[in-house]
């Protein structure tokens, strides 16, 4: 029992989020529009959290996340359209994640020997290659993309996949693998000097990041019915990066907060479409000026006052 | 560490700048309530007002607002005014879906208009079907938008002809009016519109007994086409079919004429932009024909009245997208006025039963696949200005 109680406290935010949304959906407070925003937030959390593992925790600047998202989206869409059932959808999500992870490992091996700006360019190129291949393959229907993808993503799926992503990443970062990744971020030469195989660490983080980006892509495909190669361009990678930077490099809870804040800002501004992008961009600039490390810096929610309360409860238990 | 942070800051600033430059104008929308409150009927506008294809969305919305303003000034539909609720989907399919949800479940509009492009329109059709709200697009021309060969999208309609129709008509025109028996195709490989037109043209042209000498391809964004054109120059052919957008087509025509290629250029509605003239120059634009939804030299009084009114309201010559948007607005109002009651189902039924609707882009009936049965115009250019227009189909 003693080990179960702290786990309960850690799971509490997830349980609360799940139950509250579920209750509001059945009460009819959350209509399709609000639900669409919640799904967007969850997909952005999955994508940004997986990129944060690569860029925030391992310190590898990647501009190719939309490429992995595209692989996940197309794989999931093709499998779901072929086996039109919940089982097919589950298979699609898994298949998309696996394909994406495989490509991530394959691309990561040569490119992760590069650093900084060079790596950014290489990953950018990789995402473009994926996009152009999708544009020219027959099975992906070229530039017109795939439409009529069956929608199986209800709240259970969306929440479940988001929670799994966050819990796995949280535990990974706190494992010995994660600490090696952080060591590589802090000082690659020092990390190498104490015997860490830096390339292996980077490829591992990159592969896991790609895996979850694939899941995010799969959810995106099934929720928004239509996917086209041009949805997964350079700007999509930047959109994801913005969430990571805004939340704080190396802060999973920061990513969650930033994804929610950006979605809310965008939603509120939807009614003022003529000045929306100006205000949105202005908010980004202001946050970067006043909080250059992002909303949460590299701290987690558990490092703040809220976390102390939790920890005391855990200690008592 | 410092370098990394600076790079990220730079990236963020770049995005912010991109975001700011793509921002543009739209009418703010209202919210809440049901489709019909007292004397107003709410209609939704979900268009690309910023982003990659903002020109199409803005032009369409200009046409729609003009039509709705005219209808309201004339007393509205059955005594009720139409109220537009407008959103910008940022040329993004996911955003279009989200906003469609907002229009249909929160704003409770009676009818939805847009988006302009086939991909974004396809993205909102499942939402429309789910909520029983009829949606109309004026420019989603991909073949499978409302009918994929087996099932009709119940609540989706369009008022423009589809891509393969354009290719087919142009092949007929080439064979019958220009007497061509051999053709070269130059298409944009990154674009489904271009590929669709090229395929339809090839099929029909070969049916007419013609031969396709060779097929060349480019990618949107290219600027130097001399390699393709030099290869073509050495061959013998009667016409060049160039189904693409004005931005590349203008350059291709200019460079071809500079190389001494004098064969007629044939294209689709992607040619319809003043930019074509700017890029190619007036002297290159002779013997150029393209299929289009409407022509400003059409002497039909409906067309001339529209052009005159548009010039007065917006101070510019209307484009095909303006005309199509205008027809979308009129078509929606027409269907609402014929509907037995003010519900999505009744309006959907009225739209499906449309017969002899008179629009700027032609008179049409709605067929069982929710596509209009309408004529197409083949426009000929002389020194860069429209010289002839012929109704075909």
mmCIF file of N, CA and C in Angstrom, chain A residues 31-34 36-37 40 55-56 59-61 63 116-117 135-136 141-145 147-148 151 185-186 220 223-226 228 231 235-236 238-239 241-242 245-246 249 266-267 270-278 281-282 284-285 288-289 292-293, chain B residues 1 3-5 7-9 11-13 15-20 22-31 49-50 86-90 92-95 97-99 101-103 105-106 117-120 122-124 126-127 130-131 144 189-192 195:
data_model
loop_
_atom_site.group_PDB
_atom_site.id
_atom_site.type_symbol
_atom_site.label_atom_id
_atom_site.label_comp_id
_atom_site.label_asym_id
_atom_site.label_seq_id
_atom_site.Cartn_x
_atom_site.Cartn_y
_atom_site.Cartn_z
ATOM 1 N N UNK A 31 -19.611 20.827 -26.706
ATOM 2 C CA UNK A 31 -20.156 20.464 -28.016
ATOM 3 C C UNK A 31 -19.013 20.040 -28.945
ATOM 4 N N UNK A 32 -19.350 19.746 -30.191
ATOM 5 C CA UNK A 32 -18.339 19.238 -31.125
ATOM 6 C C UNK A 32 -17.194 20.221 -31.308
ATOM 7 N N UNK A 33 -17.524 21.520 -31.252
ATOM 8 C CA UNK A 33 -16.490 22.524 -31.473
ATOM 9 C C UNK A 33 -15.480 22.534 -30.335
ATOM 10 N N UNK A 34 -15.980 22.557 -29.094
ATOM 11 C CA UNK A 34 -15.067 22.562 -27.947
ATOM 12 C C UNK A 34 -14.273 21.257 -27.923
ATOM 13 N N UNK A 36 -13.383 19.543 -30.511
ATOM 14 C CA UNK A 36 -12.348 19.641 -31.543
ATOM 15 C C UNK A 36 -11.133 20.400 -31.015
ATOM 16 N N UNK A 37 -11.385 21.429 -30.203
ATOM 17 C CA UNK A 37 -10.261 22.182 -29.628
ATOM 18 C C UNK A 37 -9.491 21.304 -28.648
ATOM 19 N N UNK A 40 -7.365 18.985 -30.579
ATOM 20 C CA UNK A 40 -6.199 19.703 -31.097
ATOM 21 C C UNK A 40 -5.147 19.863 -30.010
ATOM 22 N N UNK A 55 14.614 17.745 -28.480
ATOM 23 C CA UNK A 55 15.209 19.082 -28.474
ATOM 24 C C UNK A 55 15.456 19.597 -27.056
ATOM 25 N N UNK A 56 14.505 19.383 -26.165
ATOM 26 C CA UNK A 56 14.619 19.934 -24.821
ATOM 27 C C UNK A 56 15.504 19.106 -23.908
ATOM 28 N N UNK A 59 18.820 17.856 -26.252
ATOM 29 C CA UNK A 59 19.558 18.995 -26.790
ATOM 30 C C UNK A 59 19.837 18.912 -28.278
ATOM 31 N N UNK A 60 19.083 18.119 -29.015
ATOM 32 C CA UNK A 60 19.298 18.003 -30.458
ATOM 33 C C UNK A 60 18.222 18.797 -31.195
ATOM 34 N N UNK A 61 18.640 19.845 -31.887
ATOM 35 C CA UNK A 61 17.697 20.756 -32.529
ATOM 36 C C UNK A 61 17.138 20.126 -33.809
ATOM 37 N N UNK A 63 14.245 20.000 -36.835
ATOM 38 C CA UNK A 63 13.199 20.752 -37.550
ATOM 39 C C UNK A 63 12.367 19.821 -38.419
ATOM 40 N N UNK A 116 23.886 21.046 -33.659
ATOM 41 C CA UNK A 116 23.328 22.394 -33.780
ATOM 42 C C UNK A 116 22.664 22.665 -35.112
ATOM 43 N N UNK A 117 23.093 23.755 -35.747
ATOM 44 C CA UNK A 117 22.465 24.204 -36.985
ATOM 45 C C UNK A 117 22.531 23.148 -38.078
ATOM 46 N N UNK A 135 4.104 12.830 -51.800
ATOM 47 C CA UNK A 135 3.499 13.586 -52.905
ATOM 48 C C UNK A 135 3.518 12.780 -54.201
ATOM 49 N N UNK A 136 4.469 11.867 -54.332
ATOM 50 C CA UNK A 136 4.645 11.178 -55.607
ATOM 51 C C UNK A 136 4.238 9.707 -55.600
ATOM 52 N N UNK A 141 -2.044 8.753 -52.936
ATOM 53 C CA UNK A 141 -2.909 9.605 -53.753
ATOM 54 C C UNK A 141 -2.322 10.990 -54.014
ATOM 55 N N UNK A 142 -0.987 11.063 -54.058
ATOM 56 C CA UNK A 142 -0.299 12.292 -54.473
ATOM 57 C C UNK A 142 -0.730 13.542 -53.756
ATOM 58 N N UNK A 143 -0.804 14.639 -54.526
ATOM 59 C CA UNK A 143 -1.066 15.948 -53.932
ATOM 60 C C UNK A 143 -2.481 16.046 -53.359
ATOM 61 N N UNK A 144 -3.423 15.273 -53.897
ATOM 62 C CA UNK A 144 -4.799 15.359 -53.409
ATOM 63 C C UNK A 144 -4.920 14.767 -52.010
ATOM 64 N N UNK A 145 -4.009 13.854 -51.658
ATOM 65 C CA UNK A 145 -4.019 13.274 -50.326
ATOM 66 C C UNK A 145 -5.136 12.271 -50.131
ATOM 67 N N UNK A 147 -8.723 11.179 -48.363
ATOM 68 C CA UNK A 147 -9.895 11.737 -47.696
ATOM 69 C C UNK A 147 -10.854 10.613 -47.353
ATOM 70 N N UNK A 148 -11.820 10.930 -46.501
ATOM 71 C CA UNK A 148 -12.781 9.919 -46.076
ATOM 72 C C UNK A 148 -12.176 8.921 -45.109
ATOM 73 N N UNK A 151 -13.510 7.978 -38.654
ATOM 74 C CA UNK A 151 -13.167 8.620 -37.386
ATOM 75 C C UNK A 151 -13.483 7.721 -36.207
ATOM 76 N N UNK A 185 22.932 16.669 -23.363
ATOM 77 C CA UNK A 185 22.498 18.031 -23.606
ATOM 78 C C UNK A 185 23.417 19.028 -22.908
ATOM 79 N N UNK A 186 23.741 18.737 -21.658
ATOM 80 C CA UNK A 186 24.515 19.695 -20.864
ATOM 81 C C UNK A 186 25.931 19.852 -21.388
ATOM 82 N N UNK A 220 -4.247 12.707 -35.609
ATOM 83 C CA UNK A 220 -4.563 13.848 -36.474
ATOM 84 C C UNK A 220 -5.330 13.372 -37.708
ATOM 85 N N UNK A 223 -8.872 12.131 -36.792
ATOM 86 C CA UNK A 223 -9.830 13.112 -36.293
ATOM 87 C C UNK A 223 -10.231 14.129 -37.350
ATOM 88 N N UNK A 224 -9.283 14.505 -38.241
ATOM 89 C CA UNK A 224 -9.593 15.570 -39.189
ATOM 90 C C UNK A 224 -9.947 15.062 -40.597
ATOM 91 N N UNK A 225 -10.205 13.773 -40.764
ATOM 92 C CA UNK A 225 -10.751 13.164 -41.988
ATOM 93 C C UNK A 225 -9.839 13.226 -43.222
ATOM 94 N N UNK A 226 -9.095 14.330 -43.414
ATOM 95 C CA UNK A 226 -8.356 14.530 -44.661
ATOM 96 C C UNK A 226 -6.881 14.765 -44.360
ATOM 97 N N UNK A 228 -3.140 15.699 -46.478
ATOM 98 C CA UNK A 228 -2.464 16.034 -47.728
ATOM 99 C C UNK A 228 -1.000 16.300 -47.407
ATOM 100 N N UNK A 231 0.118 19.564 -45.676
ATOM 101 C CA UNK A 231 -0.178 19.864 -44.273
ATOM 102 C C UNK A 231 1.027 19.583 -43.381
ATOM 103 N N UNK A 235 6.334 24.546 -41.963
ATOM 104 C CA UNK A 235 5.638 25.366 -40.970
ATOM 105 C C UNK A 235 5.012 24.529 -39.859
ATOM 106 N N UNK A 236 4.617 23.285 -40.197
ATOM 107 C CA UNK A 236 4.051 22.412 -39.160
ATOM 108 C C UNK A 236 5.132 22.084 -38.139
ATOM 109 N N UNK A 238 7.594 23.918 -37.377
ATOM 110 C CA UNK A 238 7.811 25.135 -36.602
ATOM 111 C C UNK A 238 6.703 25.308 -35.560
ATOM 112 N N UNK A 239 5.462 25.031 -35.967
ATOM 113 C CA UNK A 239 4.331 25.130 -35.026
ATOM 114 C C UNK A 239 4.606 24.291 -33.774
ATOM 115 N N UNK A 241 7.544 23.208 -32.745
ATOM 116 C CA UNK A 241 8.711 23.757 -32.050
ATOM 117 C C UNK A 241 8.324 24.955 -31.183
ATOM 118 N N UNK A 242 7.401 25.764 -31.701
ATOM 119 C CA UNK A 242 6.960 26.940 -30.957
ATOM 120 C C UNK A 242 6.381 26.520 -29.605
ATOM 121 N N UNK A 245 9.319 25.470 -27.306
ATOM 122 C CA UNK A 245 10.124 26.602 -26.836
ATOM 123 C C UNK A 245 9.330 27.452 -25.857
ATOM 124 N N UNK A 246 8.057 27.644 -26.178
ATOM 125 C CA UNK A 246 7.204 28.469 -25.335
ATOM 126 C C UNK A 246 6.983 27.832 -23.966
ATOM 127 N N UNK A 249 12.194 24.503 -22.802
ATOM 128 C CA UNK A 249 12.961 23.353 -23.275
ATOM 129 C C UNK A 249 13.318 22.503 -22.069
ATOM 130 N N UNK A 266 -5.611 31.075 -29.489
ATOM 131 C CA UNK A 266 -6.062 30.958 -30.875
ATOM 132 C C UNK A 266 -7.587 30.908 -30.960
ATOM 133 N N UNK A 267 -8.220 30.209 -30.002
ATOM 134 C CA UNK A 267 -9.675 30.082 -30.004
ATOM 135 C C UNK A 267 -10.356 31.413 -29.712
ATOM 136 N N UNK A 270 -10.272 33.697 -32.598
ATOM 137 C CA UNK A 270 -10.941 33.288 -33.832
ATOM 138 C C UNK A 270 -12.056 34.248 -34.214
ATOM 139 N N UNK A 271 -12.631 34.923 -33.220
ATOM 140 C CA UNK A 271 -13.708 35.861 -33.505
ATOM 141 C C UNK A 271 -13.199 37.186 -34.068
ATOM 142 N N UNK A 272 -11.893 37.409 -33.980
ATOM 143 C CA UNK A 272 -11.316 38.642 -34.536
ATOM 144 C C UNK A 272 -10.337 38.260 -35.628
ATOM 145 N N UNK A 273 -10.852 37.637 -36.708
ATOM 146 C CA UNK A 273 -9.908 37.004 -37.628
ATOM 147 C C UNK A 273 -8.984 37.986 -38.336
ATOM 148 N N UNK A 274 -9.388 39.274 -38.432
ATOM 149 C CA UNK A 274 -8.509 40.183 -39.167
ATOM 150 C C UNK A 274 -7.236 40.527 -38.404
ATOM 151 N N UNK A 275 -7.287 40.504 -37.065
ATOM 152 C CA UNK A 275 -6.067 40.856 -36.335
ATOM 153 C C UNK A 275 -5.516 39.651 -35.577
ATOM 154 N N UNK A 276 -6.103 38.477 -35.818
ATOM 155 C CA UNK A 276 -5.735 37.319 -35.021
ATOM 156 C C UNK A 276 -4.248 36.987 -35.083
ATOM 157 N N UNK A 277 -3.710 36.864 -36.302
ATOM 158 C CA UNK A 277 -2.329 36.437 -36.420
ATOM 159 C C UNK A 277 -1.376 37.487 -35.855
ATOM 160 N N UNK A 278 -1.757 38.757 -35.923
ATOM 161 C CA UNK A 278 -0.894 39.807 -35.367
ATOM 162 C C UNK A 278 -0.794 39.638 -33.852
ATOM 163 N N UNK A 281 1.086 36.420 -32.857
ATOM 164 C CA UNK A 281 2.528 36.563 -33.018
ATOM 165 C C UNK A 281 3.104 37.478 -31.942
ATOM 166 N N UNK A 282 2.358 38.525 -31.624
ATOM 167 C CA UNK A 282 2.808 39.481 -30.605
ATOM 168 C C UNK A 282 2.966 38.772 -29.255
ATOM 169 N N UNK A 284 3.642 35.656 -28.765
ATOM 170 C CA UNK A 284 4.857 34.842 -28.824
ATOM 171 C C UNK A 284 6.093 35.700 -28.563
ATOM 172 N N UNK A 285 6.153 36.840 -29.225
ATOM 173 C CA UNK A 285 7.318 37.717 -29.074
ATOM 174 C C UNK A 285 7.448 38.177 -27.621
ATOM 175 N N UNK A 288 8.661 35.494 -25.282
ATOM 176 C CA UNK A 288 10.085 35.227 -25.476
ATOM 177 C C UNK A 288 10.949 36.332 -24.879
ATOM 178 N N UNK A 289 10.429 37.578 -24.895
ATOM 179 C CA UNK A 289 11.215 38.677 -24.330
ATOM 180 C C UNK A 289 11.229 38.587 -22.798
ATOM 181 N N UNK A 292 12.492 34.296 -21.514
ATOM 182 C CA UNK A 292 13.274 33.703 -22.598
ATOM 183 C C UNK A 292 13.420 32.192 -22.469
ATOM 184 N N UNK A 293 13.301 31.667 -21.287
ATOM 185 C CA UNK A 293 13.425 30.217 -21.111
ATOM 186 C C UNK A 293 12.116 29.488 -21.335
ATOM 187 N N UNK B 1 25.297 26.114 -25.547
ATOM 188 C CA UNK B 1 24.026 26.412 -24.873
ATOM 189 C C UNK B 1 23.467 27.744 -25.371
ATOM 190 N N UNK B 3 24.308 29.363 -28.093
ATOM 191 C CA UNK B 3 24.032 29.310 -29.527
ATOM 192 C C UNK B 3 22.673 28.658 -29.755
ATOM 193 N N UNK B 4 22.443 27.579 -28.983
ATOM 194 C CA UNK B 4 21.193 26.841 -29.149
ATOM 195 C C UNK B 4 20.005 27.748 -28.847
ATOM 196 N N UNK B 5 20.135 28.478 -27.745
ATOM 197 C CA UNK B 5 19.021 29.319 -27.343
ATOM 198 C C UNK B 5 18.778 30.410 -28.391
ATOM 199 N N UNK B 7 19.446 30.286 -31.577
ATOM 200 C CA UNK B 7 18.838 29.713 -32.781
ATOM 201 C C UNK B 7 17.337 29.573 -32.592
ATOM 202 N N UNK B 8 16.967 29.079 -31.407
ATOM 203 C CA UNK B 8 15.545 28.853 -31.144
ATOM 204 C C UNK B 8 14.791 30.182 -31.119
ATOM 205 N N UNK B 9 15.420 31.177 -30.485
ATOM 206 C CA UNK B 9 14.785 32.491 -30.449
ATOM 207 C C UNK B 9 14.572 33.007 -31.860
ATOM 208 N N UNK B 11 14.275 31.260 -34.579
ATOM 209 C CA UNK B 11 13.212 30.498 -35.232
ATOM 210 C C UNK B 11 11.850 31.016 -34.806
ATOM 211 N N UNK B 12 11.714 31.269 -33.503
ATOM 212 C CA UNK B 12 10.432 31.757 -33.005
ATOM 213 C C UNK B 12 10.084 33.105 -33.612
ATOM 214 N N UNK B 13 11.096 33.987 -33.661
ATOM 215 C CA UNK B 13 10.849 35.309 -34.228
ATOM 216 C C UNK B 13 10.446 35.197 -35.690
ATOM 217 N N UNK B 15 8.878 32.739 -37.139
ATOM 218 C CA UNK B 15 7.485 32.287 -37.219
ATOM 219 C C UNK B 15 6.536 33.433 -36.948
ATOM 220 N N UNK B 16 6.884 34.200 -35.917
ATOM 221 C CA UNK B 16 6.037 35.327 -35.558
ATOM 222 C C UNK B 16 5.900 36.274 -36.744
ATOM 223 N N UNK B 17 7.038 36.501 -37.435
ATOM 224 C CA UNK B 17 7.009 37.403 -38.579
ATOM 225 C C UNK B 17 6.134 36.848 -39.682
ATOM 226 N N UNK B 18 6.280 35.543 -39.956
ATOM 227 C CA UNK B 18 5.469 34.898 -40.995
ATOM 228 C C UNK B 18 3.998 35.033 -40.646
ATOM 229 N N UNK B 19 3.697 34.755 -39.362
ATOM 230 C CA UNK B 19 2.317 34.852 -38.903
ATOM 231 C C UNK B 19 1.762 36.244 -39.135
ATOM 232 N N UNK B 20 2.568 37.253 -38.804
ATOM 233 C CA UNK B 20 2.089 38.626 -38.905
ATOM 234 C C UNK B 20 1.838 39.017 -40.353
ATOM 235 N N UNK B 22 0.991 37.098 -42.860
ATOM 236 C CA UNK B 22 -0.119 36.424 -43.515
ATOM 237 C C UNK B 22 -1.461 36.884 -42.960
ATOM 238 N N UNK B 23 -1.418 37.674 -41.911
ATOM 239 C CA UNK B 23 -2.685 38.129 -41.322
ATOM 240 C C UNK B 23 -3.415 39.027 -42.312
ATOM 241 N N UNK B 24 -4.694 38.914 -42.369
ATOM 242 C CA UNK B 24 -5.414 39.786 -43.288
ATOM 243 C C UNK B 24 -6.857 39.914 -42.872
ATOM 244 N N UNK B 25 -7.626 40.619 -43.677
ATOM 245 C CA UNK B 25 -8.899 41.098 -43.182
ATOM 246 C C UNK B 25 -10.040 40.108 -43.321
ATOM 247 N N UNK B 26 -10.958 40.181 -42.429
ATOM 248 C CA UNK B 26 -12.179 39.392 -42.498
ATOM 249 C C UNK B 26 -13.180 40.030 -41.562
ATOM 250 N N UNK B 27 -14.429 39.666 -41.746
ATOM 251 C CA UNK B 27 -15.443 40.212 -40.861
ATOM 252 C C UNK B 27 -15.500 39.401 -39.573
ATOM 253 N N UNK B 28 -15.543 40.061 -38.415
ATOM 254 C CA UNK B 28 -15.686 39.309 -37.183
ATOM 255 C C UNK B 28 -17.066 38.651 -37.126
ATOM 256 N N UNK B 29 -17.131 37.473 -36.521
ATOM 257 C CA UNK B 29 -18.398 36.756 -36.498
ATOM 258 C C UNK B 29 -19.102 36.894 -35.166
ATOM 259 N N UNK B 30 -20.371 36.552 -35.119
ATOM 260 C CA UNK B 30 -21.105 36.547 -33.872
ATOM 261 C C UNK B 30 -21.108 35.146 -33.292
ATOM 262 N N UNK B 31 -21.890 34.867 -32.273
ATOM 263 C CA UNK B 31 -21.943 33.505 -31.762
ATOM 264 C C UNK B 31 -23.230 33.264 -30.985
ATOM 265 N N UNK B 49 -8.906 32.879 -45.539
ATOM 266 C CA UNK B 49 -8.664 34.323 -45.574
ATOM 267 C C UNK B 49 -7.210 34.665 -45.295
ATOM 268 N N UNK B 50 -6.453 33.688 -44.795
ATOM 269 C CA UNK B 50 -5.014 33.872 -44.671
ATOM 270 C C UNK B 50 -4.357 32.550 -45.036
ATOM 271 N N UNK B 86 -18.568 34.783 -40.259
ATOM 272 C CA UNK B 86 -17.407 34.487 -41.095
ATOM 273 C C UNK B 86 -16.190 34.099 -40.272
ATOM 274 N N UNK B 87 -15.507 33.031 -40.682
ATOM 275 C CA UNK B 87 -14.262 32.629 -40.018
ATOM 276 C C UNK B 87 -13.173 32.382 -41.041
ATOM 277 N N UNK B 88 -11.944 32.521 -40.575
ATOM 278 C CA UNK B 88 -10.773 32.298 -41.414
ATOM 279 C C UNK B 88 -10.168 30.942 -41.053
ATOM 280 N N UNK B 89 -10.120 30.011 -42.026
ATOM 281 C CA UNK B 89 -9.559 28.693 -41.703
ATOM 282 C C UNK B 89 -8.060 28.589 -41.968
ATOM 283 N N UNK B 90 -7.404 29.721 -42.232
ATOM 284 C CA UNK B 90 -5.945 29.775 -42.391
ATOM 285 C C UNK B 90 -5.427 28.824 -43.484
ATOM 286 N N UNK B 92 -6.015 25.811 -43.822
ATOM 287 C CA UNK B 92 -5.596 24.596 -43.143
ATOM 288 C C UNK B 92 -6.805 23.673 -42.956
ATOM 289 N N UNK B 93 -6.668 22.421 -43.390
ATOM 290 C CA UNK B 93 -7.805 21.500 -43.364
ATOM 291 C C UNK B 93 -8.286 21.236 -41.936
ATOM 292 N N UNK B 94 -7.346 21.097 -40.993
ATOM 293 C CA UNK B 94 -7.742 20.817 -39.613
ATOM 294 C C UNK B 94 -8.502 22.009 -39.026
ATOM 295 N N UNK B 95 -8.015 23.204 -39.312
ATOM 296 C CA UNK B 95 -8.685 24.416 -38.827
ATOM 297 C C UNK B 95 -10.076 24.529 -39.461
ATOM 298 N N UNK B 97 -12.011 22.091 -40.360
ATOM 299 C CA UNK B 97 -12.880 21.134 -39.673
ATOM 300 C C UNK B 97 -13.336 21.688 -38.328
ATOM 301 N N UNK B 98 -12.380 22.237 -37.570
ATOM 302 C CA UNK B 98 -12.709 22.803 -36.258
ATOM 303 C C UNK B 98 -13.741 23.917 -36.393
ATOM 304 N N UNK B 99 -13.525 24.803 -37.383
ATOM 305 C CA UNK B 99 -14.448 25.920 -37.559
ATOM 306 C C UNK B 99 -15.808 25.452 -38.069
ATOM 307 N N UNK B 101 -17.176 22.716 -37.182
ATOM 308 C CA UNK B 101 -17.829 22.298 -35.945
ATOM 309 C C UNK B 101 -18.400 23.491 -35.207
ATOM 310 N N UNK B 102 -17.633 24.584 -35.190
ATOM 311 C CA UNK B 102 -18.090 25.776 -34.483
ATOM 312 C C UNK B 102 -19.344 26.345 -35.155
ATOM 313 N N UNK B 103 -19.313 26.456 -36.479
ATOM 314 C CA UNK B 103 -20.451 27.019 -37.205
ATOM 315 C C UNK B 103 -21.698 26.165 -37.041
ATOM 316 N N UNK B 105 -22.336 23.577 -34.703
ATOM 317 C CA UNK B 105 -22.831 23.159 -33.386
ATOM 318 C C UNK B 105 -22.921 24.307 -32.388
ATOM 319 N N UNK B 106 -22.171 25.394 -32.617
ATOM 320 C CA UNK B 106 -22.220 26.489 -31.644
ATOM 321 C C UNK B 106 -22.990 27.690 -32.198
ATOM 322 N N UNK B 117 -10.996 25.550 -51.570
ATOM 323 C CA UNK B 117 -10.227 24.487 -52.242
ATOM 324 C C UNK B 117 -10.803 23.110 -51.933
ATOM 325 N N UNK B 118 -10.594 22.195 -52.876
ATOM 326 C CA UNK B 118 -11.190 20.861 -52.768
ATOM 327 C C UNK B 118 -10.788 20.149 -51.485
ATOM 328 N N UNK B 119 -9.494 20.193 -51.134
ATOM 329 C CA UNK B 119 -9.008 19.473 -49.959
ATOM 330 C C UNK B 119 -9.690 19.957 -48.692
ATOM 331 N N UNK B 120 -9.756 21.274 -48.508
ATOM 332 C CA UNK B 120 -10.369 21.823 -47.301
ATOM 333 C C UNK B 120 -11.872 21.590 -47.289
ATOM 334 N N UNK B 122 -13.387 19.016 -48.681
ATOM 335 C CA UNK B 122 -13.573 17.600 -48.349
ATOM 336 C C UNK B 122 -13.455 17.376 -46.846
ATOM 337 N N UNK B 123 -12.589 18.165 -46.195
ATOM 338 C CA UNK B 123 -12.373 17.982 -44.759
ATOM 339 C C UNK B 123 -13.608 18.341 -43.944
ATOM 340 N N UNK B 124 -14.452 19.254 -44.444
ATOM 341 C CA UNK B 124 -15.613 19.648 -43.631
ATOM 342 C C UNK B 124 -16.875 18.856 -43.988
ATOM 343 N N UNK B 126 -17.645 15.590 -43.825
ATOM 344 C CA UNK B 126 -18.157 14.680 -42.784
ATOM 345 C C UNK B 126 -18.847 15.438 -41.647
ATOM 346 N N UNK B 127 -18.342 16.622 -41.306
ATOM 347 C CA UNK B 127 -18.958 17.420 -40.232
ATOM 348 C C UNK B 127 -20.353 17.881 -40.662
ATOM 349 N N UNK B 130 -22.727 14.930 -40.600
ATOM 350 C CA UNK B 130 -23.021 14.525 -39.223
ATOM 351 C C UNK B 130 -24.070 15.449 -38.599
ATOM 352 N N UNK B 131 -23.944 16.766 -38.897
ATOM 353 C CA UNK B 131 -24.845 17.730 -38.256
ATOM 354 C C UNK B 131 -26.056 18.088 -39.118
ATOM 355 N N UNK B 144 -13.812 14.072 -57.239
ATOM 356 C CA UNK B 144 -14.500 13.215 -56.263
ATOM 357 C C UNK B 144 -15.053 13.974 -55.050
ATOM 358 N N UNK B 189 3.646 18.564 -61.682
ATOM 359 C CA UNK B 189 3.623 17.248 -61.060
ATOM 360 C C UNK B 189 3.261 17.270 -59.581
ATOM 361 N N UNK B 190 3.311 18.448 -58.968
ATOM 362 C CA UNK B 190 3.058 18.503 -57.523
ATOM 363 C C UNK B 190 1.608 18.863 -57.238
ATOM 364 N N UNK B 191 0.761 18.826 -58.268
ATOM 365 C CA UNK B 191 -0.569 19.384 -58.113
ATOM 366 C C UNK B 191 -1.621 18.434 -58.678
ATOM 367 N N UNK B 192 -2.590 18.028 -57.857
ATOM 368 C CA UNK B 192 -3.589 17.066 -58.326
ATOM 369 C C UNK B 192 -4.506 17.675 -59.378
ATOM 370 N N UNK B 195 -2.684 17.410 -62.704
ATOM 371 C CA UNK B 195 -2.651 16.017 -63.166
ATOM 372 C C UNK B 195 -4.027 15.577 -63.656
#
